[in-house]
N, C-alpha and C. Protein backbone atom coordinates (compact mmCIF):
# COMPACT_ATOMS: atom_id res chain seq x y z
N MET A 1 3.30 -14.52 6.46
CA MET A 1 2.63 -13.92 5.04
C MET A 1 1.67 -12.76 5.65
N ARG A 2 0.76 -13.17 6.54
CA ARG A 2 -0.25 -12.50 6.54
C ARG A 2 0.24 -11.17 7.51
N PHE A 3 1.49 -11.29 8.28
CA PHE A 3 1.98 -10.27 9.29
C PHE A 3 2.56 -9.61 8.17
N VAL A 4 2.68 -9.73 7.27
CA VAL A 4 3.70 -9.08 5.96
C VAL A 4 2.40 -7.88 4.74
N VAL A 5 1.78 -8.72 4.70
CA VAL A 5 0.38 -8.10 4.00
C VAL A 5 -0.32 -7.42 5.11
N ALA A 6 -0.64 -7.38 6.44
CA ALA A 6 -0.92 -6.70 7.27
C ALA A 6 -0.04 -5.04 7.40
N ILE A 7 1.48 -5.42 8.16
CA ILE A 7 2.07 -4.08 7.90
C ILE A 7 2.10 -3.57 6.60
N ALA A 8 2.42 -3.64 5.40
CA ALA A 8 2.16 -3.34 3.88
C ALA A 8 0.77 -2.73 4.04
N PHE A 9 -0.19 -2.75 4.24
CA PHE A 9 -1.70 -2.54 3.92
C PHE A 9 -1.81 -1.36 5.66
N ILE A 10 -1.13 -1.21 6.45
CA ILE A 10 -0.61 -0.15 7.35
C ILE A 10 -0.32 1.02 7.16
N VAL A 11 1.22 0.53 5.89
CA VAL A 11 1.84 1.71 5.40
C VAL A 11 0.95 2.32 4.60
N ILE A 12 0.21 1.57 3.59
CA ILE A 12 -0.42 2.04 2.37
C ILE A 12 -1.24 3.07 3.02
N LEU A 13 -2.25 2.33 4.08
CA LEU A 13 -3.06 3.51 4.96
C LEU A 13 -2.42 4.41 5.54
N ALA A 14 -1.23 4.28 6.16
CA ALA A 14 -0.52 5.74 6.50
C ALA A 14 -0.11 6.86 5.59
N SER A 15 0.34 6.26 4.43
CA SER A 15 0.40 7.49 3.10
C SER A 15 -0.15 7.98 2.57
N LEU A 16 -1.85 7.12 3.07
CA LEU A 16 -2.75 7.90 2.29
C LEU A 16 -3.03 8.98 3.04
N PHE A 17 -3.08 8.64 4.39
CA PHE A 17 -3.41 9.58 5.28
C PHE A 17 -2.59 10.74 5.36
N SER A 18 -1.01 10.77 5.16
CA SER A 18 -0.11 11.51 5.25
C SER A 18 -0.35 13.06 4.04
N ALA A 19 -0.53 11.81 2.72
CA ALA A 19 -0.96 12.64 1.78
C ALA A 19 -2.26 13.46 1.88
N PHE A 20 -2.85 13.30 2.32
CA PHE A 20 -4.70 14.08 3.06
C PHE A 20 -4.08 14.99 3.68
N LEU A 21 -2.73 14.79 5.07
CA LEU A 21 -2.81 16.05 5.67
C LEU A 21 -2.17 16.73 4.64
N TYR A 22 -0.95 16.78 3.96
CA TYR A 22 0.04 17.72 3.29
C TYR A 22 -1.61 18.16 2.42
N MET A 23 -2.21 17.71 1.97
CA MET A 23 -3.05 18.68 0.84
C MET A 23 -3.65 19.86 1.69
N MET A 24 -4.38 19.51 3.10
CA MET A 24 -4.88 20.03 3.70
C MET A 24 -3.96 21.44 4.57
N LYS A 25 -2.85 20.88 4.69
CA LYS A 25 -2.01 21.90 5.40
C LYS A 25 -1.30 22.89 4.04
N ASP A 26 -0.96 22.18 3.20
CA ASP A 26 -0.02 23.06 1.98
C ASP A 26 -0.59 23.81 1.14
N LYS A 27 -2.04 23.06 1.04
CA LYS A 27 -2.82 23.94 0.10
C LYS A 27 -2.58 23.94 -1.52
N GLY A 28 -1.74 23.11 -1.84
CA GLY A 28 -1.06 22.64 -3.45
C GLY A 28 0.10 23.54 -3.62
N GLN A 29 0.29 23.91 -2.72
CA GLN A 29 1.90 24.85 -2.76
C GLN A 29 3.21 24.04 -3.18
N THR A 30 3.32 22.88 -2.77
CA THR A 30 4.29 21.75 -2.71
C THR A 30 3.96 20.50 -3.38
N LYS A 31 4.57 19.42 -3.54
CA LYS A 31 4.56 18.14 -4.16
C LYS A 31 4.49 17.31 -3.11
N ARG A 32 4.39 18.00 -1.79
CA ARG A 32 4.64 16.22 -1.08
C ARG A 32 3.39 15.59 -0.88
N THR A 33 2.37 16.14 -1.32
CA THR A 33 0.96 15.25 -1.33
C THR A 33 0.85 14.68 -2.69
N VAL A 34 1.94 15.13 -3.70
CA VAL A 34 2.05 13.92 -5.30
C VAL A 34 3.00 12.73 -4.79
N ASN A 35 3.56 13.28 -3.71
CA ASN A 35 5.11 12.14 -3.46
C ASN A 35 4.40 11.44 -2.48
N ALA A 36 3.78 11.63 -1.74
CA ALA A 36 2.92 10.97 -0.48
C ALA A 36 1.69 9.67 -1.62
N LEU A 37 0.98 10.13 -2.19
CA LEU A 37 0.16 9.20 -3.11
C LEU A 37 1.16 8.29 -4.17
N THR A 38 1.92 8.93 -4.85
CA THR A 38 3.22 8.39 -5.68
C THR A 38 3.90 6.89 -4.76
N MET A 39 4.32 7.23 -3.66
CA MET A 39 4.59 5.92 -2.67
C MET A 39 3.40 5.12 -2.18
N ARG A 40 1.97 5.95 -2.37
CA ARG A 40 1.13 4.92 -2.01
C ARG A 40 1.11 3.99 -3.38
N ILE A 41 0.78 4.28 -4.30
CA ILE A 41 0.69 3.50 -5.31
C ILE A 41 2.00 2.53 -5.37
N GLY A 42 3.16 2.86 -5.74
CA GLY A 42 4.23 1.88 -5.33
C GLY A 42 4.14 1.00 -4.23
N MET A 43 3.73 1.11 -3.46
CA MET A 43 3.60 0.25 -2.12
C MET A 43 2.35 -0.73 -2.44
N SER A 44 1.44 -0.31 -3.20
CA SER A 44 -0.01 -1.36 -3.51
C SER A 44 0.63 -2.26 -4.75
N VAL A 45 1.24 -1.40 -5.44
CA VAL A 45 1.73 -2.18 -6.78
C VAL A 45 2.74 -3.58 -6.11
N VAL A 46 3.60 -3.07 -5.51
CA VAL A 46 4.69 -4.12 -4.49
C VAL A 46 3.94 -4.79 -3.97
N LEU A 47 2.79 -4.88 -3.07
CA LEU A 47 2.19 -5.78 -2.26
C LEU A 47 1.36 -6.82 -3.22
N PHE A 48 0.82 -6.31 -4.12
CA PHE A 48 0.04 -7.01 -5.54
C PHE A 48 1.45 -8.23 -6.14
N LEU A 49 2.45 -7.41 -6.44
CA LEU A 49 3.30 -8.34 -6.68
C LEU A 49 3.71 -9.62 -6.02
N LEU A 50 4.07 -9.08 -4.35
CA LEU A 50 4.15 -10.14 -3.50
C LEU A 50 3.20 -11.03 -3.32
N ILE A 51 2.38 -11.09 -3.35
CA ILE A 51 0.68 -11.79 -3.35
C ILE A 51 0.97 -12.82 -4.49
N ILE A 52 1.40 -12.24 -5.53
CA ILE A 52 1.21 -13.14 -6.98
C ILE A 52 2.27 -14.27 -6.52
N LEU A 53 3.45 -13.70 -6.61
CA LEU A 53 4.80 -14.16 -5.96
C LEU A 53 4.58 -15.64 -5.45
N SER A 54 4.04 -15.07 -4.29
CA SER A 54 3.80 -16.04 -2.89
C SER A 54 3.25 -17.09 -3.54
N HIS A 55 1.82 -16.67 -4.01
CA HIS A 55 1.04 -17.75 -4.63
C HIS A 55 1.50 -18.80 -5.82
N GLN A 56 2.67 -17.96 -6.29
CA GLN A 56 3.31 -19.05 -7.88
C GLN A 56 4.73 -19.89 -6.78
N MET A 57 4.82 -19.13 -5.72
CA MET A 57 6.19 -19.90 -5.23
C MET A 57 6.12 -21.18 -3.68
N GLY A 58 4.21 -20.86 -3.58
CA GLY A 58 3.57 -21.92 -2.81
C GLY A 58 3.68 -21.71 -1.18
N TRP A 59 3.97 -20.48 -0.74
CA TRP A 59 3.93 -19.81 0.20
C TRP A 59 2.58 -19.42 0.65
N ILE A 60 1.28 -18.85 -0.08
CA ILE A 60 0.45 -19.33 0.21
C ILE A 60 -0.79 -19.85 -0.85
N GLN A 61 -1.48 -20.27 -0.08
CA GLN A 61 -2.54 -21.22 -0.97
C GLN A 61 -4.41 -20.46 -0.98
N SER A 62 -4.29 -20.84 -2.48
CA SER A 62 -5.65 -20.39 -2.36
C SER A 62 -6.68 -21.31 -2.31
N THR A 63 -7.69 -20.61 -1.78
CA THR A 63 -9.01 -21.53 -1.23
C THR A 63 -10.04 -21.73 -1.86
N GLY A 64 -9.96 -21.05 -2.95
CA GLY A 64 -11.34 -21.02 -4.16
C GLY A 64 -12.38 -20.32 -3.62
N ILE A 65 -13.50 -20.03 -4.32
CA ILE A 65 -15.01 -19.65 -4.31
C ILE A 65 -15.82 -20.83 -3.94
N ARG A 66 -16.27 -20.81 -2.68
CA ARG A 66 -17.45 -21.66 -2.60
C ARG A 66 -18.86 -21.47 -2.72
């Protein structure tokens, strides 16, 4: 599960970085920045739901706050 979360986090950061590059390169003339940010938001929501589902299914255990 750690591997899946780490890969998803890297993909989210890569999408954020690509949106930054598109913003600098295109100067607002194309929708590539919006598409990259939309993909980042979608991946973040999917990752959040995957973590909740994993906890409900028992694949990961919460340790609590000490």
